[in-house]
XYZ file of C-alpha atoms in Angstrom:
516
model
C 93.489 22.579 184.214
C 94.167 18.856 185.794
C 97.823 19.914 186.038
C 97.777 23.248 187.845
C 97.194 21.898 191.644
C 98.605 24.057 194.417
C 102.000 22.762 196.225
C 104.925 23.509 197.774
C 106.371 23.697 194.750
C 103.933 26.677 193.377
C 104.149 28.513 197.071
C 108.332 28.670 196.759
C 107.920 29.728 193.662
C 105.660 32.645 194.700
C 108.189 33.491 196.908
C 111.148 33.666 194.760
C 110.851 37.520 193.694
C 110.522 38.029 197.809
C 114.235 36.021 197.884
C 115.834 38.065 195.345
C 115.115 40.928 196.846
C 116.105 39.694 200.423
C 119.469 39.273 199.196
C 119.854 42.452 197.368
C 118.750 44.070 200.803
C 121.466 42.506 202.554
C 124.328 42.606 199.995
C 126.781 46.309 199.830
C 126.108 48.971 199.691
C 124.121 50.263 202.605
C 121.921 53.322 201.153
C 123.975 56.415 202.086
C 121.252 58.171 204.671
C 120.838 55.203 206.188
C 124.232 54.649 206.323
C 124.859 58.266 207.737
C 121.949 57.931 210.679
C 123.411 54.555 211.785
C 126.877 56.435 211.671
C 125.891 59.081 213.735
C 123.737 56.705 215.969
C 126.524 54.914 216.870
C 128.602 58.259 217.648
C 125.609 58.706 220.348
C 125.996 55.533 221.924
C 130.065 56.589 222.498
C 128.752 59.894 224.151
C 128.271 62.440 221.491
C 125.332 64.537 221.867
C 122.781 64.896 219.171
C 122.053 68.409 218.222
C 124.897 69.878 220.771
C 127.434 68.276 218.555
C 126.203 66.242 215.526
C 124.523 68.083 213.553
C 121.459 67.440 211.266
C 118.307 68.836 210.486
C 115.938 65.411 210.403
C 114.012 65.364 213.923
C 115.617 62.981 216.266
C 113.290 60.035 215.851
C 115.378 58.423 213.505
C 118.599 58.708 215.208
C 116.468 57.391 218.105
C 115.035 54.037 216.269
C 118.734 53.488 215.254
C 120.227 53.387 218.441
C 119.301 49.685 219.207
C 121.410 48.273 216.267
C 123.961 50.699 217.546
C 124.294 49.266 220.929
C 124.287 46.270 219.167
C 127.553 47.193 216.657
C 129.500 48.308 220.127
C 128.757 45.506 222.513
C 128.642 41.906 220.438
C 130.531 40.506 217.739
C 127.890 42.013 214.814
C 128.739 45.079 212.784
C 126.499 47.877 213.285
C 125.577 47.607 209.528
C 124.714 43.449 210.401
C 122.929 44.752 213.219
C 120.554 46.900 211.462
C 120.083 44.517 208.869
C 118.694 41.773 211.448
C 116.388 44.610 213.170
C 115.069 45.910 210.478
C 114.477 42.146 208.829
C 112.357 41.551 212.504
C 110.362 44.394 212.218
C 109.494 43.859 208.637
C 108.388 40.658 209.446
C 106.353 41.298 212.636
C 104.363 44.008 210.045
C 103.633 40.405 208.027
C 102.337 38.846 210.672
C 100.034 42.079 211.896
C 98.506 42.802 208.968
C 97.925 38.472 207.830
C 96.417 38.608 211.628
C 94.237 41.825 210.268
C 92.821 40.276 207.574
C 89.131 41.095 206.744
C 87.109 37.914 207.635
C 86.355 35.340 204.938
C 89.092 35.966 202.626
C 89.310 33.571 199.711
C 92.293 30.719 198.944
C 93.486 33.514 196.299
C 94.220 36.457 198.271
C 95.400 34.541 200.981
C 98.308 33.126 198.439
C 98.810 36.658 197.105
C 99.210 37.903 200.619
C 102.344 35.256 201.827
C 103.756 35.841 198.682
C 102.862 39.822 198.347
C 103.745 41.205 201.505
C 107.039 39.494 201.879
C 108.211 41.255 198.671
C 106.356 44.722 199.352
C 108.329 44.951 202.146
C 111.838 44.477 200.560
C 110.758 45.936 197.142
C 112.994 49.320 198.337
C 116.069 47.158 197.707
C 118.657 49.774 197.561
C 116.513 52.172 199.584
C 115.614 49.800 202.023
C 115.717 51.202 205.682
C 115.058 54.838 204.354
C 112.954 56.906 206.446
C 110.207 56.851 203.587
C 110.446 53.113 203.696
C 109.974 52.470 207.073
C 107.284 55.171 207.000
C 105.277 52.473 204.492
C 106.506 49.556 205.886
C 104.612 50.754 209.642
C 101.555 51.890 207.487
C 100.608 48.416 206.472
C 98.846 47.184 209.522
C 97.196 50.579 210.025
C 95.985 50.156 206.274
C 94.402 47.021 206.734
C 92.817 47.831 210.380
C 91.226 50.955 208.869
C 89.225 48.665 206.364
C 88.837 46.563 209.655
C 87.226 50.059 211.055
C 84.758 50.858 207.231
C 83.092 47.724 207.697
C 82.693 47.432 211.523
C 84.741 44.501 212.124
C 85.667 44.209 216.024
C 89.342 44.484 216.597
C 90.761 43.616 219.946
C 91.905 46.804 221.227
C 95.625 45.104 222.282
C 96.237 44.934 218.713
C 94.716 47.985 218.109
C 97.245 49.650 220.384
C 100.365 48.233 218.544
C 99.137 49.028 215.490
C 98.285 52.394 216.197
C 101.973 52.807 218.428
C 103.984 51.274 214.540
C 101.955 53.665 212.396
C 102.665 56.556 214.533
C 105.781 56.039 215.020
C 106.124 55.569 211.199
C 104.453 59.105 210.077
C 105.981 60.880 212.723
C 109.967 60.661 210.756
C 108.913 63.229 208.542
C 106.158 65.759 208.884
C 105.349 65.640 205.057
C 104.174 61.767 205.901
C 101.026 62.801 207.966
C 99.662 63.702 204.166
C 98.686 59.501 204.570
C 96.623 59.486 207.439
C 94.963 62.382 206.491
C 93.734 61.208 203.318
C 92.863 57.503 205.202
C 91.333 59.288 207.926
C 89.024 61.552 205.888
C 87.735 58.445 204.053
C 86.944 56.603 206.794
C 84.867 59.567 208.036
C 83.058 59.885 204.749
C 82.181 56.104 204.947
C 80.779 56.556 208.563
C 78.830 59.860 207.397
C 76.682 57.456 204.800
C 76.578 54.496 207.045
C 75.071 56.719 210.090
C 78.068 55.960 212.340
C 79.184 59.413 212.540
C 79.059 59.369 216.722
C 81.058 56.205 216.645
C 83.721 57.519 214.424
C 84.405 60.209 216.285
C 85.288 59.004 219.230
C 87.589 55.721 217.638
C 90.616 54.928 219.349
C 93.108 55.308 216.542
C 93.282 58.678 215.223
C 92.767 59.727 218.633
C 96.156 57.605 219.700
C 97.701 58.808 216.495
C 97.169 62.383 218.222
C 98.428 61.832 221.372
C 101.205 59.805 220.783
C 102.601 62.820 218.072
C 101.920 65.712 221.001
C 103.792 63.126 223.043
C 106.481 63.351 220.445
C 106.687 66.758 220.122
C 107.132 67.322 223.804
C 109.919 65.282 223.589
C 112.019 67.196 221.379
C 110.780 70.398 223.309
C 112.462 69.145 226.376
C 114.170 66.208 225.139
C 116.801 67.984 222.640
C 116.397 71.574 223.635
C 119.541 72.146 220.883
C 117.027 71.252 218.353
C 114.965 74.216 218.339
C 117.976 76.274 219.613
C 120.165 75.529 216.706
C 119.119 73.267 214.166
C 115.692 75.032 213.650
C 117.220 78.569 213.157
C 119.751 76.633 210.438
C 116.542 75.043 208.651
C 114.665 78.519 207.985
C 117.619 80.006 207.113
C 119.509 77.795 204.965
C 118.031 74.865 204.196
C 114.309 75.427 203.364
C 114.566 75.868 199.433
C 118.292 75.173 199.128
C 118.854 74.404 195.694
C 115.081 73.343 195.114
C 113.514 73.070 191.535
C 110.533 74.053 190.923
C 107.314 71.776 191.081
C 107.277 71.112 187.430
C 110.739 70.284 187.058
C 110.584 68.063 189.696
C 107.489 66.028 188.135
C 109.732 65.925 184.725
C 111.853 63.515 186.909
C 111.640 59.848 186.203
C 110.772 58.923 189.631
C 107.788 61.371 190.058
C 107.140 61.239 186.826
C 105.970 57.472 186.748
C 104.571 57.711 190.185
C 102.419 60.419 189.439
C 100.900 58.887 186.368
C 100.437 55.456 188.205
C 98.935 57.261 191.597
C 96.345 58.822 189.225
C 95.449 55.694 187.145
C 95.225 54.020 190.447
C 93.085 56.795 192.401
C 90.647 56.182 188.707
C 90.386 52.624 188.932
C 89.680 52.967 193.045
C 86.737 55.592 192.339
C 85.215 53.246 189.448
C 85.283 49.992 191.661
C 82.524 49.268 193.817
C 83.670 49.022 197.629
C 80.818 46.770 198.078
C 82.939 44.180 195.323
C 86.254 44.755 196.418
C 86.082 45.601 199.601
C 87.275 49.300 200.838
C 91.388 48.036 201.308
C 92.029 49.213 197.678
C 90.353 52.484 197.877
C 92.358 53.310 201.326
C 95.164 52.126 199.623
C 94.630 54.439 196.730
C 94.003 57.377 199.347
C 97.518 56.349 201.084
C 98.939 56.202 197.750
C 97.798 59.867 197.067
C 99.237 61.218 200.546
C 102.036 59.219 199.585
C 102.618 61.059 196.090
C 102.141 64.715 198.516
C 104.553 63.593 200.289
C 107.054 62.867 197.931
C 106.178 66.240 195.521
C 106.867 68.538 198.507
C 110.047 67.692 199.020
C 110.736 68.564 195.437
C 113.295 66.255 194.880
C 112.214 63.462 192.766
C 114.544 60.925 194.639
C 114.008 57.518 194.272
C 113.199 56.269 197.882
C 111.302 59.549 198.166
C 108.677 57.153 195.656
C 108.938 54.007 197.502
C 105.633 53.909 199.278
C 104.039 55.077 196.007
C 105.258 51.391 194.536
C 104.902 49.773 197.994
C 100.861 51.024 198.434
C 100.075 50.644 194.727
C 101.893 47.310 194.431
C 99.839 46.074 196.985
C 96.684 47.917 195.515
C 97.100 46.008 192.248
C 97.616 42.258 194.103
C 94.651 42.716 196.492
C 92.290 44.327 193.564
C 93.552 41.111 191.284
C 92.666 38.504 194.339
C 89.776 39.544 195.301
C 88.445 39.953 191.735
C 89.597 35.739 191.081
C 87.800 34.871 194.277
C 84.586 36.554 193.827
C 84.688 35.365 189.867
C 85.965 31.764 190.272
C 84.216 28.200 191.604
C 86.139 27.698 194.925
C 87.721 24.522 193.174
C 89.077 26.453 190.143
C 90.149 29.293 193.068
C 91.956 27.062 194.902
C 93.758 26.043 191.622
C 94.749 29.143 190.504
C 95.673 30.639 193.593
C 99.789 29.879 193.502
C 100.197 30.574 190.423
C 98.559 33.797 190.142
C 100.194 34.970 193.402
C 103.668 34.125 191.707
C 103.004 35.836 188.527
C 101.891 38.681 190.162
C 104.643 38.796 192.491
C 107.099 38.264 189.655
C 105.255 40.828 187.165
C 105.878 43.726 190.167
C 109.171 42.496 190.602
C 110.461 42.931 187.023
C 109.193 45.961 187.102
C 110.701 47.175 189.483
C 113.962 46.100 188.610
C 113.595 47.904 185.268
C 112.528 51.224 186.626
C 114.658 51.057 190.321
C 117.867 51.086 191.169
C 118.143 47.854 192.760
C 119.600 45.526 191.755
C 122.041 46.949 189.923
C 124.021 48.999 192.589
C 124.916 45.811 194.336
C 125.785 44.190 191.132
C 128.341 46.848 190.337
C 129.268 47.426 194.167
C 133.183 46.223 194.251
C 133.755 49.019 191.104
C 132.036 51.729 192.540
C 133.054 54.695 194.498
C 131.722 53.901 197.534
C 133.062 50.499 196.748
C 136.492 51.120 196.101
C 136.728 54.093 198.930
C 135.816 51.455 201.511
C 138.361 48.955 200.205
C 141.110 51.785 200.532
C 139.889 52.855 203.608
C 140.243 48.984 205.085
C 143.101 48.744 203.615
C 145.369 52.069 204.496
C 143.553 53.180 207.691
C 141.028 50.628 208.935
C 139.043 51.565 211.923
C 140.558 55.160 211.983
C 139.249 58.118 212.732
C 138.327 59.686 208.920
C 136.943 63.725 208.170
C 134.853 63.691 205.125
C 134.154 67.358 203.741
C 132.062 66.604 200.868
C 128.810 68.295 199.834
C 127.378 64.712 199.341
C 126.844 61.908 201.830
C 127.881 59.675 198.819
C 130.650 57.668 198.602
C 131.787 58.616 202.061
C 129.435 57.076 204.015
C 128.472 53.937 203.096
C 132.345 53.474 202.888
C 132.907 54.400 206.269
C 130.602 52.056 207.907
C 132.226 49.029 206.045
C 135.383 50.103 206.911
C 134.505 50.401 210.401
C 135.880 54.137 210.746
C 134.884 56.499 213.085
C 134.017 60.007 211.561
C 134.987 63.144 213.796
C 133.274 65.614 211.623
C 129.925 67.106 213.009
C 128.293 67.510 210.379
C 126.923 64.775 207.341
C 128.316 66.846 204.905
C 129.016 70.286 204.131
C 125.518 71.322 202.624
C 126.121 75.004 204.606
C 128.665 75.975 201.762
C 126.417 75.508 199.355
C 123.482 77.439 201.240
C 125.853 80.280 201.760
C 127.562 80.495 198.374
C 124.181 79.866 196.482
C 124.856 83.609 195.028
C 128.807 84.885 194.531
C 130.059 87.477 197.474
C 128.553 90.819 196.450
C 132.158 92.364 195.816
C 133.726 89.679 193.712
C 135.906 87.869 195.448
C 135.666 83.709 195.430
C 135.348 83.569 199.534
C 133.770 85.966 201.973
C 136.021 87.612 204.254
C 135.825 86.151 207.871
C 133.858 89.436 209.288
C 131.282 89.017 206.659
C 130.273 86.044 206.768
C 126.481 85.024 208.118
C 126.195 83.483 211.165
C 125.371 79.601 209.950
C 128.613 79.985 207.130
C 130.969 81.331 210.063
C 129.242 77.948 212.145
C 130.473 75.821 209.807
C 133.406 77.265 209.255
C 134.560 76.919 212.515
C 133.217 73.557 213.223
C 135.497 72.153 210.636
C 138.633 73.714 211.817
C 137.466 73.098 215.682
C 136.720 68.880 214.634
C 140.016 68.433 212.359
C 142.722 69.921 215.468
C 140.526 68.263 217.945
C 140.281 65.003 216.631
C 143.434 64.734 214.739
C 141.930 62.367 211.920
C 144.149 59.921 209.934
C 142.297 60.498 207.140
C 140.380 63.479 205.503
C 138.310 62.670 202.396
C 137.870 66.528 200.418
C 135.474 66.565 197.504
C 137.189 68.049 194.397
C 133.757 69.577 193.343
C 131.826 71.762 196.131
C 128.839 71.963 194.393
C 129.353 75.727 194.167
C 129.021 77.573 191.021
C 132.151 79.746 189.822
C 132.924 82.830 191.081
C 135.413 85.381 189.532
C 136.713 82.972 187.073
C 137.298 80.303 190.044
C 136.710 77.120 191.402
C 135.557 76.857 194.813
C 138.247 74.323 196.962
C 137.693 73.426 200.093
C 141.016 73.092 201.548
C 141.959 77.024 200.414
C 138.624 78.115 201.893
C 139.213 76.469 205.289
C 143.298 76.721 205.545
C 141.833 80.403 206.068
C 141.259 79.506 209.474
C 144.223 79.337 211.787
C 143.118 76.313 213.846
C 142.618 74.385 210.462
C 145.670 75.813 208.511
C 147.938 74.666 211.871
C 146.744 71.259 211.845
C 146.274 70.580 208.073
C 150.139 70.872 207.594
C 150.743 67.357 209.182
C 148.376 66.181 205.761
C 149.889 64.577 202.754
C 147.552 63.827 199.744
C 147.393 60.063 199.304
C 145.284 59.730 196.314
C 142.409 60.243 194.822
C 139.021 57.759 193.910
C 136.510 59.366 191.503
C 136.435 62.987 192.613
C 137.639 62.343 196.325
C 141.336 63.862 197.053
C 142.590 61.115 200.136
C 144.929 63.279 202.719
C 146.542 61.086 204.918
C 148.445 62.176 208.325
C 151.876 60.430 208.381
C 152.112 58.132 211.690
């Protein structure tokens, strides 16, 4: 083994699956949410009000962490899109250097290589997904993961550090209330470890799940009084309409590829956590495993089977499987042979997760195909026939419109993401066969939306209006359901949709354009 000695050349190489992710991160296109919440973050900081006018049912948190790259879009020469990009890139980065600073004493040369070259590329392994709330929810987890091992063995922590930490991982599980399934699970197994180690007073009264606690009643308050709209109208919408909108059931949703694979690998990982000995590897891969689990919760309520609904699964176990392969090569090798090996098992590690997860995700082959995809070929329309116009989209999906409005630089005037309502109310066909409801029947959130879009298109006069050809709603009486017929019912909306002309049409989207 004379010719395997560590270099620069080894650590680059490490790094290389890190790189190719980094640039699949930054190239088109933006992941549709995150394009949406930047959109509508960026409506806020031109004096919209979230909740009183833009409507969505995610708690404002998100909207919230988005409105610094905002500000940033409006007032210097970056695009809001650029602007995220370079945030979120900080933040990830500040997580590297919390969790390398809460590293268990005495780690060995090889886990310290898999570290640099791991955590770079756990934190961009979302690739198309990157910047969804589930990602960030991971990406703020780390440091919290490796101070709770920090907290099993008794290892001091300064409590400045503590403090951040704690402040990034509750600010992470607090985007979605599913996510709180993590520190459950991490929480509970640091209290079983103190029950056999006798430190049952001490664990009660630790800092952290304490500050997790206060700083999510602290968050709650806020919406309370905060964004009073929230639980005025957006709450009433979500147990009306949206809990259980066009949900499968649990199985069906674990016959999907995403939670498919995720389940099997969360319960191979949760075996090979209870079989290894904490007292070999340390207790960082069975808290992973537990934050893997909650992670896996997580994603099965939702009953989805998304793909970035699965990205901590791959972020926690990826990290699982480097940590659980370092420590085993330090404990087993002579420190010479260790500090040897160390590159180049980092970089095949590193390069093993990486191929796999470009066969099973979706990255990078969105970016590759980019310029010929909808969204793609929507935003190069949209620059080039109405750039930095104001643009309705009435689609069911978020997809194509947005991310092809943020590259375009066009300002939406619709309320509303998309037109999910329709789909909620027309879920079942009107009880005496006719394809629309009749204005006096209709339930209170259909005759919401209903007048929202007719209120938005004569008040703000769009130059463009992007109409989905397919509603997502099942025939009734032998018809299609079209959205322009079911809102040129409307007087408001039938008065100012004369002035429209269609322009075209890109995979499914009808283009109206208003003349100049």
């Amino acid at each position: 083994m004379g010719d395997l000695k560590p270099g620069p050349g080894w650590t680059l190489i490490s790094l290389l699956p890190a790189i190719f992710f980094l640039a699949v991160v930054l190239a088109p296109p933006l992941n549709q949410d995150v394009a949406a919440v930047l959109s509508f973050a960026e409506r806020m900081v031109a004096g919209e009000a979230l909740y009183a006018h833009l409507i969505d049912v995610n708690p404002p948190l998100i909207f919230l962490l988005n409105l610094p790259a905002a500000w940033l879009g409006a007032w210097t020469p970056l695009s809001a899109v650029q602007a995220l990009h370079l945030l979120l890139l900080a933040f990830c980065a500040g997580i590297i250097l919390l969790c390398l600073r809460l590293r268990r004493p005495g780690t060995g040369p090889v886990e310290d290589a898999m570290l640099l070259a791991l955590l770079p590329l756990n934190l961009l392994l979302a690739g198309y997904d990157f910047g969804q709330r589930e990602h960030l929810m991971a990406v703020a987890a780390l440091p919290y993961l490796f101070l709770a091992e920090r907290r099993a063995e008794g290892v001091r922590t300064g409590p400045g550090l503590v403090a951040v930490v704690t402040l990034v991982a509750a600010t992470g599980f607090a985007l979605k209330p599913h996510f709180l399934a993590v520190p459950a699970l991490v929480e509970a197994l640091l209290l079983g470890v103190a029950l056999r180690q006798g430190r049952l007073r001490q664990a009660v009264w630790d800092s952290v799940p304490w500050g997790l606690g206060v700083l999510w009643l602290a968050y709650l308050a806020l919406i309370g009084f905060g964004f009073p709209e929230y639980s005025g109208i957006i709450l009433p919408l979500v147990r009306s309409d949206y809990l259980g909108f066009a949900d499968p059931s649990l199985g069906q949703a674990l016959m999907t590829v995403h939670l498919f694979t995720a389940t099997v690998a969360t319960l191979a990982l949760l075996a090979f956590a209870i079989a290894a000995r904490a007292g070999t590897l340390g207790w960082l891969p069975r808290l992973l495993a537990a934050a893997t689990f909650g992670a896996l919760a997580a994603a099965l309520v939702q009953l989805k089977g998304w793909s970035y609904q699965v990205v901590p699964v791959w972020m926690f176990a990826g990290l699982f499987g480097g940590i659980v392969a370092a420590r085993a090569a330090d404990r087993v090798l002579a420190q010479r042979a260790a500090h040897r090996l160390a590159p180049l098992m980092a970089a095949g590690f590193c390069l093993a997760l990486a191929l796999f997860l470009i066969r099973a995700g979706e990255a990078p082959w969105r970016q590759f195909r980019y310029d010929d995809s909808p969204a793609g070929r929507l935003a190069a329309w949209l620059r080039e026939r109405a750039p930095g116009e104001d643009v309705m989209a009435l689609s069911p999906d978020i997809h194509p419109a947005y991310p092809a409005m943020n590259y375009a630089g066009n300002r939406p005037v619709f309320r509303f993401m998309s037109t999910w309502l329709l789909q909620a109310a027309y879920a079942t066909c009107p009880a005496d066969g006719s394809r629309f409801r009749a204005v006096e029947q209709m339930g209170q959130a259909e005759r919401f939306l209903f007048d929202a879009v007719a209120q938005d298109l004569a008040a703000g006069r769009p130059r463009v209006v992007l109409v989905a050809r397919d509603a997502h709603i099942a025939w009734c009486g032998g018809q299609a359901f079209e959205m322009t017929a079911y809102f040129a019912r409307h007087p408001a909306f039938a008065e100012a949709w004369r002035a429209y002309r269609q322009a075209g049409e890109i995979d499914g989207i009808l283009l109206f354009m208003r003349p100049d």
